[in-house]
Short mmCIF file of C-alpha atoms in Angstrom, two decimals:
data_model
loop_
_atom_site.label_atom_id
_atom_site.label_comp_id
_atom_site.label_asym_id
_atom_site.label_seq_id
_atom_site.Cartn_x
_atom_site.Cartn_y
_atom_site.Cartn_z
CA UNK A 1 -21.21 -127.03 169.88
CA UNK A 2 -22.03 -125.89 173.39
CA UNK A 3 -21.41 -122.15 173.11
CA UNK A 4 -24.36 -120.11 174.25
CA UNK A 5 -26.52 -117.96 171.99
CA UNK A 6 -28.34 -114.99 173.52
CA UNK A 7 -31.36 -113.53 171.76
CA UNK A 8 -32.63 -110.05 172.62
CA UNK A 9 -36.25 -110.04 171.47
CA UNK A 10 -37.49 -106.51 170.90
CA UNK A 11 -40.15 -106.85 168.19
CA UNK A 12 -43.56 -108.31 168.94
CA UNK A 13 -44.91 -109.06 165.47
CA UNK A 14 -45.68 -112.69 164.66
CA UNK A 15 -43.18 -112.87 161.79
CA UNK A 16 -40.20 -111.68 163.87
CA UNK A 17 -41.27 -113.84 166.82
CA UNK A 18 -41.44 -116.82 164.46
CA UNK A 19 -37.92 -116.07 163.18
CA UNK A 20 -36.74 -115.83 166.78
CA UNK A 21 -38.45 -119.07 167.82
CA UNK A 22 -36.87 -120.85 164.83
CA UNK A 23 -33.38 -119.69 165.84
CA UNK A 24 -34.02 -120.61 169.48
CA UNK A 25 -35.33 -124.07 168.64
CA UNK A 26 -32.53 -124.68 166.13
CA UNK A 27 -29.87 -123.62 168.60
CA UNK A 28 -31.36 -125.74 171.39
CA UNK A 29 -31.58 -128.77 169.08
CA UNK A 30 -27.85 -128.32 168.28
CA UNK A 31 -27.01 -128.41 171.98
CA UNK A 32 -26.44 -124.69 172.44
CA UNK A 33 -27.75 -123.14 175.67
CA UNK A 34 -30.20 -120.43 174.53
CA UNK A 35 -30.76 -117.27 176.61
CA UNK A 36 -33.67 -115.02 175.65
CA UNK A 37 -34.21 -111.48 176.97
CA UNK A 38 -37.64 -109.94 176.27
CA UNK A 39 -37.85 -106.18 175.71
CA UNK A 40 -40.70 -103.78 174.92
CA UNK A 41 -43.07 -105.14 172.25
CA UNK A 42 -41.75 -108.71 172.40
CA UNK A 43 -42.30 -108.63 176.16
CA UNK A 44 -45.84 -107.37 175.56
CA UNK A 45 -46.47 -110.39 173.29
CA UNK A 46 -45.52 -112.75 176.15
CA UNK A 47 -48.29 -111.44 178.42
CA UNK A 48 -50.50 -114.15 179.88
CA UNK A 49 -53.38 -115.13 177.60
CA UNK A 50 -51.74 -113.08 174.80
CA UNK A 51 -49.27 -115.52 173.23
CA UNK A 52 -51.98 -117.00 171.03
CA UNK A 53 -53.53 -113.81 169.70
CA UNK A 54 -52.72 -112.19 166.35
CA UNK A 55 -49.82 -109.71 166.84
CA UNK A 56 -49.70 -108.60 163.23
CA UNK A 57 -46.72 -108.71 160.89
CA UNK A 58 -43.99 -106.25 159.87
CA UNK A 59 -45.44 -103.46 157.67
CA UNK A 60 -43.39 -104.68 154.70
CA UNK A 61 -45.18 -108.07 154.72
CA UNK A 62 -47.98 -106.60 152.63
CA UNK A 63 -51.21 -108.34 151.73
CA UNK A 64 -49.51 -111.22 149.93
CA UNK A 65 -47.18 -111.88 152.83
CA UNK A 66 -50.04 -111.81 155.30
CA UNK A 67 -52.00 -114.30 153.19
CA UNK A 68 -48.99 -116.65 152.92
CA UNK A 69 -48.39 -116.47 156.66
CA UNK A 70 -52.01 -117.28 157.48
CA UNK A 71 -52.12 -120.13 154.95
CA UNK A 72 -49.04 -121.69 156.59
CA UNK A 73 -50.73 -121.51 160.00
CA UNK A 74 -53.88 -123.15 158.60
CA UNK A 75 -51.69 -125.84 157.01
CA UNK A 76 -50.41 -126.73 160.47
CA UNK A 77 -47.25 -124.67 161.00
CA UNK A 78 -46.70 -124.34 164.74
CA UNK A 79 -47.01 -120.83 166.20
CA UNK A 80 -43.93 -119.11 167.64
CA UNK A 81 -45.17 -119.79 171.17
CA UNK A 82 -45.75 -123.49 170.50
CA UNK A 83 -42.35 -123.69 168.76
CA UNK A 84 -40.71 -122.31 171.92
CA UNK A 85 -42.71 -124.67 174.17
CA UNK A 86 -41.62 -127.67 172.09
CA UNK A 87 -38.00 -126.44 171.96
CA UNK A 88 -37.86 -126.62 175.74
CA UNK A 89 -38.08 -130.41 175.38
CA UNK A 90 -35.12 -130.41 172.98
CA UNK A 91 -32.60 -128.40 174.90
CA UNK A 92 -31.80 -125.61 177.29
CA UNK A 93 -33.81 -122.42 176.79
CA UNK A 94 -34.06 -119.70 179.41
CA UNK A 95 -36.53 -116.82 178.87
CA UNK A 96 -36.18 -113.66 180.95
CA UNK A 97 -38.15 -110.41 180.94
CA UNK A 98 -36.01 -107.25 180.86
CA UNK A 99 -36.55 -105.41 184.14
CA UNK A 100 -36.43 -101.98 182.48
CA UNK A 101 -39.11 -102.92 179.93
CA UNK A 102 -41.23 -104.41 182.74
CA UNK A 103 -41.15 -100.99 184.45
CA UNK A 104 -42.02 -99.09 181.25
CA UNK A 105 -44.97 -101.40 180.49
CA UNK A 106 -45.93 -101.56 184.20
CA UNK A 107 -45.97 -105.38 184.25
CA UNK A 108 -45.46 -107.88 187.08
CA UNK A 109 -44.17 -111.42 186.47
CA UNK A 110 -47.66 -112.71 187.29
CA UNK A 111 -48.89 -110.85 184.19
CA UNK A 112 -46.67 -113.01 181.95
CA UNK A 113 -47.06 -116.37 180.25
CA UNK A 114 -45.48 -119.35 182.09
CA UNK A 115 -42.94 -119.51 179.23
CA UNK A 116 -41.16 -116.63 180.98
CA UNK A 117 -38.77 -117.90 183.67
CA UNK A 118 -38.02 -114.65 185.44
CA UNK A 119 -37.06 -110.99 185.33
CA UNK A 120 -33.51 -109.94 184.59
CA UNK A 121 -31.43 -106.78 184.45
CA UNK A 122 -28.95 -106.03 181.69
CA UNK A 123 -25.92 -106.92 183.84
CA UNK A 124 -27.20 -110.46 184.42
CA UNK A 125 -27.91 -110.71 180.70
CA UNK A 126 -24.28 -109.90 179.83
CA UNK A 127 -22.94 -112.28 182.47
CA UNK A 128 -25.00 -115.12 181.00
CA UNK A 129 -24.12 -114.18 177.42
CA UNK A 130 -20.40 -114.26 178.20
CA UNK A 131 -18.47 -114.15 174.94
CA UNK A 132 -21.18 -116.11 173.08
CA UNK A 133 -23.29 -114.89 170.19
CA UNK A 134 -25.76 -112.04 170.81
CA UNK A 135 -28.60 -111.58 168.29
CA UNK A 136 -31.10 -108.69 168.39
CA UNK A 137 -34.45 -109.43 166.74
CA UNK B 1 -9.22 -112.33 160.35
CA UNK B 2 -10.76 -115.52 159.01
CA UNK B 3 -13.63 -116.02 161.46
CA UNK B 4 -16.98 -116.43 159.74
CA UNK B 5 -19.83 -113.96 159.95
CA UNK B 6 -23.37 -115.25 159.46
CA UNK B 7 -26.13 -112.84 158.45
CA UNK B 8 -29.78 -113.78 158.88
CA UNK B 9 -31.64 -111.52 156.46
CA UNK B 10 -35.28 -111.13 157.47
CA UNK B 11 -36.27 -107.68 156.20
CA UNK B 12 -36.83 -107.04 152.51
CA UNK B 13 -36.76 -103.24 152.34
CA UNK B 14 -34.05 -101.66 150.22
CA UNK B 15 -32.48 -99.78 153.13
CA UNK B 16 -32.01 -102.88 155.30
CA UNK B 17 -30.84 -104.93 152.32
CA UNK B 18 -28.29 -102.20 151.55
CA UNK B 19 -27.05 -102.29 155.16
CA UNK B 20 -26.78 -106.09 154.89
CA UNK B 21 -24.95 -105.96 151.56
CA UNK B 22 -22.50 -103.41 152.99
CA UNK B 23 -21.70 -105.68 155.94
CA UNK B 24 -21.40 -108.73 153.67
CA UNK B 25 -19.11 -106.94 151.20
CA UNK B 26 -17.02 -105.44 153.99
CA UNK B 27 -16.64 -108.78 155.73
CA UNK B 28 -15.71 -110.54 152.49
CA UNK B 29 -13.16 -107.84 151.63
CA UNK B 30 -11.57 -108.40 155.06
CA UNK B 31 -11.18 -112.11 154.34
CA UNK B 32 -14.07 -113.31 156.49
CA UNK B 33 -16.22 -116.14 155.06
CA UNK B 34 -19.76 -114.71 154.91
CA UNK B 35 -22.83 -116.95 155.29
CA UNK B 36 -26.23 -115.46 154.48
CA UNK B 37 -29.57 -117.08 155.35
CA UNK B 38 -32.65 -115.55 153.69
CA UNK B 39 -35.94 -115.55 155.59
CA UNK B 40 -39.43 -114.24 154.84
CA UNK B 41 -39.41 -110.76 153.27
CA UNK B 42 -35.69 -110.78 152.47
CA UNK B 43 -36.19 -114.10 150.70
CA UNK B 44 -39.10 -112.59 148.78
CA UNK B 45 -36.78 -109.78 147.60
CA UNK B 46 -34.37 -112.38 146.13
CA UNK B 47 -37.02 -113.79 143.76
CA UNK B 48 -35.93 -113.98 140.14
CA UNK B 49 -36.51 -110.76 138.22
CA UNK B 50 -37.28 -109.01 141.53
CA UNK B 51 -33.86 -107.98 142.86
CA UNK B 52 -33.93 -104.82 140.76
CA UNK B 53 -37.42 -103.56 141.64
CA UNK B 54 -38.23 -100.98 144.31
CA UNK B 55 -38.84 -102.79 147.64
CA UNK B 56 -39.58 -99.64 149.62
CA UNK B 57 -37.83 -98.44 152.76
CA UNK B 58 -38.47 -98.79 156.49
CA UNK B 59 -41.50 -96.70 157.56
CA UNK B 60 -39.28 -94.41 159.63
CA UNK B 61 -37.32 -93.30 156.53
CA UNK B 62 -39.95 -90.66 155.82
CA UNK B 63 -40.13 -88.50 152.73
CA UNK B 64 -36.71 -86.91 153.28
CA UNK B 65 -35.03 -90.30 153.73
CA UNK B 66 -36.69 -91.65 150.61
CA UNK B 67 -35.51 -88.65 148.60
CA UNK B 68 -31.94 -89.03 149.88
CA UNK B 69 -31.92 -92.74 149.08
CA UNK B 70 -33.15 -92.18 145.53
CA UNK B 71 -30.68 -89.32 144.96
CA UNK B 72 -27.82 -91.62 146.01
CA UNK B 73 -28.99 -94.26 143.52
CA UNK B 74 -29.17 -91.65 140.74
CA UNK B 75 -25.68 -90.47 141.70
CA UNK B 76 -24.39 -93.97 140.98
CA UNK B 77 -24.52 -95.82 144.30
CA UNK B 78 -24.67 -99.55 143.54
CA UNK B 79 -27.88 -101.35 144.53
CA UNK B 80 -27.78 -103.98 147.28
CA UNK B 81 -27.99 -106.75 144.69
CA UNK B 82 -25.12 -105.34 142.63
CA UNK B 83 -23.10 -104.82 145.82
CA UNK B 84 -23.56 -108.50 146.66
CA UNK B 85 -22.68 -109.57 143.10
CA UNK B 86 -19.48 -107.51 143.21
CA UNK B 87 -18.63 -108.77 146.70
CA UNK B 88 -18.54 -112.31 145.36
CA UNK B 89 -15.43 -111.30 143.41
CA UNK B 90 -13.79 -110.04 146.60
CA UNK B 91 -14.26 -112.97 148.89
CA UNK B 92 -16.29 -115.93 150.05
CA UNK B 93 -20.05 -115.30 150.25
CA UNK B 94 -22.59 -118.09 150.46
CA UNK B 95 -26.32 -117.23 150.16
CA UNK B 96 -28.90 -119.80 151.25
CA UNK B 97 -32.69 -119.65 151.35
CA UNK B 98 -34.27 -120.78 154.64
CA UNK B 99 -36.25 -123.96 153.94
CA UNK B 100 -39.04 -122.99 156.34
CA UNK B 101 -39.54 -119.58 154.70
CA UNK B 102 -39.48 -121.26 151.26
CA UNK B 103 -42.42 -123.41 152.42
CA UNK B 104 -44.37 -120.46 153.84
CA UNK B 105 -43.92 -118.41 150.65
CA UNK B 106 -44.43 -121.52 148.46
CA UNK B 107 -41.20 -120.95 146.51
CA UNK B 108 -38.92 -123.36 144.62
CA UNK B 109 -35.21 -122.64 144.08
CA UNK B 110 -35.96 -122.05 140.40
CA UNK B 111 -38.07 -119.06 141.49
CA UNK B 112 -34.99 -117.37 142.97
CA UNK B 113 -32.24 -115.10 141.60
CA UNK B 114 -28.97 -116.88 140.70
CA UNK B 115 -27.37 -115.03 143.65
CA UNK B 116 -28.98 -117.70 145.86
CA UNK B 117 -26.76 -120.79 146.11
CA UNK B 118 -29.20 -123.22 147.67
CA UNK B 119 -31.81 -123.99 150.30
CA UNK B 120 -30.82 -124.65 153.89
CA UNK B 121 -32.41 -125.71 157.18
CA UNK B 122 -31.65 -124.08 160.48
CA UNK B 123 -29.39 -126.94 161.64
CA UNK B 124 -27.06 -126.49 158.65
CA UNK B 125 -27.08 -122.76 159.32
CA UNK B 126 -25.85 -123.27 162.89
CA UNK B 127 -23.21 -125.79 161.79
CA UNK B 128 -21.81 -123.30 159.28
CA UNK B 129 -22.01 -120.40 161.75
CA UNK B 130 -20.02 -122.35 164.35
CA UNK B 131 -18.98 -119.97 167.11
CA UNK B 132 -18.66 -117.04 164.68
CA UNK B 133 -20.68 -113.84 164.69
CA UNK B 134 -24.43 -114.05 163.94
CA UNK B 135 -26.21 -110.86 162.87
CA UNK B 136 -29.98 -110.56 162.31
CA UNK B 137 -31.04 -107.82 159.91
CA UNK C 1 -15.10 -109.78 180.57
CA UNK C 2 -13.14 -107.49 178.28
CA UNK C 3 -14.29 -108.73 174.87
CA UNK C 4 -15.64 -105.96 172.69
CA UNK C 5 -19.25 -105.60 171.60
CA UNK C 6 -19.98 -103.77 168.35
CA UNK C 7 -23.43 -102.31 167.77
CA UNK C 8 -24.56 -101.35 164.27
CA UNK C 9 -27.36 -98.84 164.82
CA UNK C 10 -29.63 -98.64 161.78
CA UNK C 11 -33.04 -97.68 163.20
CA UNK C 12 -33.75 -94.18 164.41
CA UNK C 13 -36.92 -94.63 166.43
CA UNK C 14 -36.78 -93.80 170.12
CA UNK C 15 -37.68 -97.35 171.23
CA UNK C 16 -34.87 -99.02 169.26
CA UNK C 17 -32.39 -96.30 170.24
CA UNK C 18 -33.35 -96.87 173.89
CA UNK C 19 -32.76 -100.62 173.50
CA UNK C 20 -29.39 -99.85 171.92
CA UNK C 21 -28.40 -97.38 174.64
CA UNK C 22 -29.35 -99.92 177.31
CA UNK C 23 -27.11 -102.57 175.73
CA UNK C 24 -24.27 -100.07 175.28
CA UNK C 25 -24.49 -98.82 178.86
CA UNK C 26 -24.79 -102.34 180.24
CA UNK C 27 -21.80 -103.55 178.24
CA UNK C 28 -19.69 -100.56 179.26
CA UNK C 29 -20.63 -101.04 182.92
CA UNK C 30 -19.46 -104.68 182.64
CA UNK C 31 -16.08 -103.53 181.34
CA UNK C 32 -16.63 -104.38 177.70
CA UNK C 33 -15.29 -101.90 175.13
CA UNK C 34 -18.36 -100.82 173.12
CA UNK C 35 -18.07 -99.79 169.45
CA UNK C 36 -21.09 -98.15 167.82
CA UNK C 37 -21.50 -97.61 164.07
CA UNK C 38 -24.35 -95.28 163.02
CA UNK C 39 -26.15 -95.98 159.74
CA UNK C 40 -29.05 -94.33 157.92
CA UNK C 41 -31.95 -93.44 160.25
CA UNK C 42 -29.95 -93.92 163.44
CA UNK C 43 -27.32 -91.58 162.03
CA UNK C 44 -30.05 -89.07 161.21
CA UNK C 45 -31.18 -89.18 164.86
CA UNK C 46 -27.64 -88.18 165.99
CA UNK C 47 -27.74 -84.92 164.04
CA UNK C 48 -26.85 -81.85 166.11
CA UNK C 49 -29.84 -80.39 167.96
CA UNK C 50 -31.86 -83.50 167.03
CA UNK C 51 -31.00 -86.02 169.77
CA UNK C 52 -33.66 -84.55 172.06
CA UNK C 53 -36.57 -84.41 169.64
CA UNK C 54 -39.30 -87.05 169.31
CA UNK C 55 -38.21 -89.66 166.73
CA UNK C 56 -41.35 -91.75 167.00
CA UNK C 57 -41.59 -95.45 167.83
CA UNK C 58 -41.78 -98.67 165.80
CA UNK C 59 -45.18 -98.97 164.07
CA UNK C 60 -46.04 -102.01 166.21
CA UNK C 61 -45.85 -99.94 169.42
CA UNK C 62 -49.43 -98.83 168.93
CA UNK C 63 -51.25 -96.25 170.99
CA UNK C 64 -50.83 -98.13 174.26
CA UNK C 65 -47.09 -98.57 173.73
CA UNK C 66 -46.70 -94.91 172.87
CA UNK C 67 -48.55 -93.90 176.03
CA UNK C 68 -46.42 -96.21 178.20
CA UNK C 69 -43.21 -94.87 176.65
CA UNK C 70 -44.19 -91.26 177.25
CA UNK C 71 -45.30 -91.98 180.82
CA UNK C 72 -41.89 -93.55 181.55
CA UNK C 73 -40.16 -90.42 180.22
CA UNK C 74 -42.36 -88.19 182.36
CA UNK C 75 -41.59 -90.42 185.36
CA UNK C 76 -37.91 -89.63 184.90
CA UNK C 77 -36.52 -92.38 182.66
CA UNK C 78 -33.40 -91.04 180.96
CA UNK C 79 -33.59 -90.60 177.19
CA UNK C 80 -31.40 -92.78 174.95
CA UNK C 81 -29.05 -89.84 174.33
CA UNK C 82 -28.67 -89.10 178.05
CA UNK C 83 -28.18 -92.82 178.74
CA UNK C 84 -25.30 -92.86 176.23
CA UNK C 85 -23.80 -89.67 177.68
CA UNK C 86 -23.90 -91.16 181.18
CA UNK C 87 -22.51 -94.48 179.94
CA UNK C 88 -19.39 -92.69 178.74
CA UNK C 89 -18.55 -92.09 182.40
CA UNK C 90 -18.88 -95.80 183.16
CA UNK C 91 -16.71 -97.30 180.50
CA UNK C 92 -15.33 -97.24 177.00
CA UNK C 93 -17.83 -96.30 174.30
CA UNK C 94 -16.80 -95.20 170.82
CA UNK C 95 -19.47 -93.83 168.43
CA UNK C 96 -18.68 -93.59 164.73
CA UNK C 97 -20.80 -92.45 161.79
CA UNK C 98 -20.78 -94.81 158.79
CA UNK C 99 -19.09 -92.99 155.90
CA UNK C 100 -21.47 -94.47 153.31
CA UNK C 101 -24.56 -93.31 155.22
CA UNK C 102 -22.97 -89.87 155.67
CA UNK C 103 -22.71 -89.63 151.87
CA UNK C 104 -26.30 -90.79 151.29
CA UNK C 105 -27.69 -88.29 153.82
CA UNK C 106 -25.22 -85.59 152.67
CA UNK C 107 -23.94 -84.94 156.20
CA UNK C 108 -20.63 -83.55 157.48
CA UNK C 109 -19.27 -84.38 160.93
CA UNK C 110 -20.02 -80.79 161.98
CA UNK C 111 -23.71 -81.59 161.42
CA UNK C 112 -23.59 -84.25 164.16
CA UNK C 113 -24.03 -84.25 167.93
CA UNK C 114 -20.77 -84.19 169.97
CA UNK C 115 -21.63 -87.75 171.06
CA UNK C 116 -20.28 -88.87 167.66
CA UNK C 117 -16.51 -89.34 167.78
CA UNK C 118 -15.78 -89.60 164.08
CA UNK C 119 -16.60 -91.08 160.68
CA UNK C 120 -15.65 -94.64 159.83
CA UNK C 121 -15.72 -96.98 156.86
CA UNK C 122 -16.84 -100.58 157.06
CA UNK C 123 -13.27 -101.94 156.98
CA UNK C 124 -12.32 -100.01 160.12
CA UNK C 125 -15.52 -101.21 161.74
CA UNK C 126 -14.58 -104.87 161.16
CA UNK C 127 -11.02 -104.32 162.36
CA UNK C 128 -12.32 -102.84 165.63
CA UNK C 129 -14.97 -105.54 166.01
CA UNK C 130 -12.38 -108.31 165.65
CA UNK C 131 -13.98 -111.59 166.66
CA UNK C 132 -16.21 -109.90 169.26
CA UNK C 133 -19.99 -109.75 169.27
CA UNK C 134 -21.74 -107.79 166.51
CA UNK C 135 -25.35 -106.71 167.10
CA UNK C 136 -27.55 -104.98 164.48
CA UNK C 137 -30.34 -102.84 165.88
#
């Protein structure tokens, strides 16, 4: 199962980033090359010294959802950033910042966490994605 | 057209669940095997005795969107849960709860609606998805 | 690289529509036929005389995100609607309104921007998508 999976990460809330990290880690563990493109609020969450802070949850999570999410973290569930770091040991994961979003948010690569491998335009994204799966989160 | 389509349902608002049910029913009617993985707030919406309650809409729906959505329901539009139940008669739909989300929300399968066929890890999800389409909703 | 990419546009906020327009334009520029299906709040944003108004951003954008987005527009970044109009010159983009969403929002095709080519049911959407990529935004 070596077809690539390409994830476009748009949302920067901890619940969506956790869903994304789970898919990335699962795909990498199955031997699929994983390409990640960071846009807008997901890109903002990958700023240096920001991956560990609380980015909130989707509005629909509600109070009960927030409590469940925090209890899981206290019980030892790895964060989305740590899940991605560990997944790098399991397989092939490439994380690129979208050049257009970098311009909108006025960021340089030196502003980003070392998890981010580089900055990429949309053409390079499509070349790497080929005819593989593309998932927008 | 027998390629599979795999839907990762993350959001639990009635508008996104309706969009998901429409894609699932349409895919099944076209002869595509449909795999559904329930995460977080979508999983919460599939709790027993909860599929029929009001789960709200996306924040952007606004008052006008909410009114239009409710008017459509009063005019006889099937709910997302009923659309999924009917789609089962049309084709092959498999609905699995994500094991990680089950742990976060502290749910057992007996807590879930009979629409849910089982509990699945991310590796099984990728095996079933194969090289077919993956859609995150 | 002539495989199709099919985008299901659900969200109607300017940030998600910009992400969608970027993917559509990028795909078209790479020679991929791009099929777009408009649902619910994205469909609402394509109403005639509405593509240029402010549709807000995702709640998570926050004040800083909103300011960055507006600054980029003032600095000359094309809107999502203008990006789609320009992309039509680059390649093959087909934009269809979902018939079910049209009924819920009580819209006729004459209510929509000329960017929208027609109204489509979910079966036609799957036939056009074939085994190509499907992305939900």
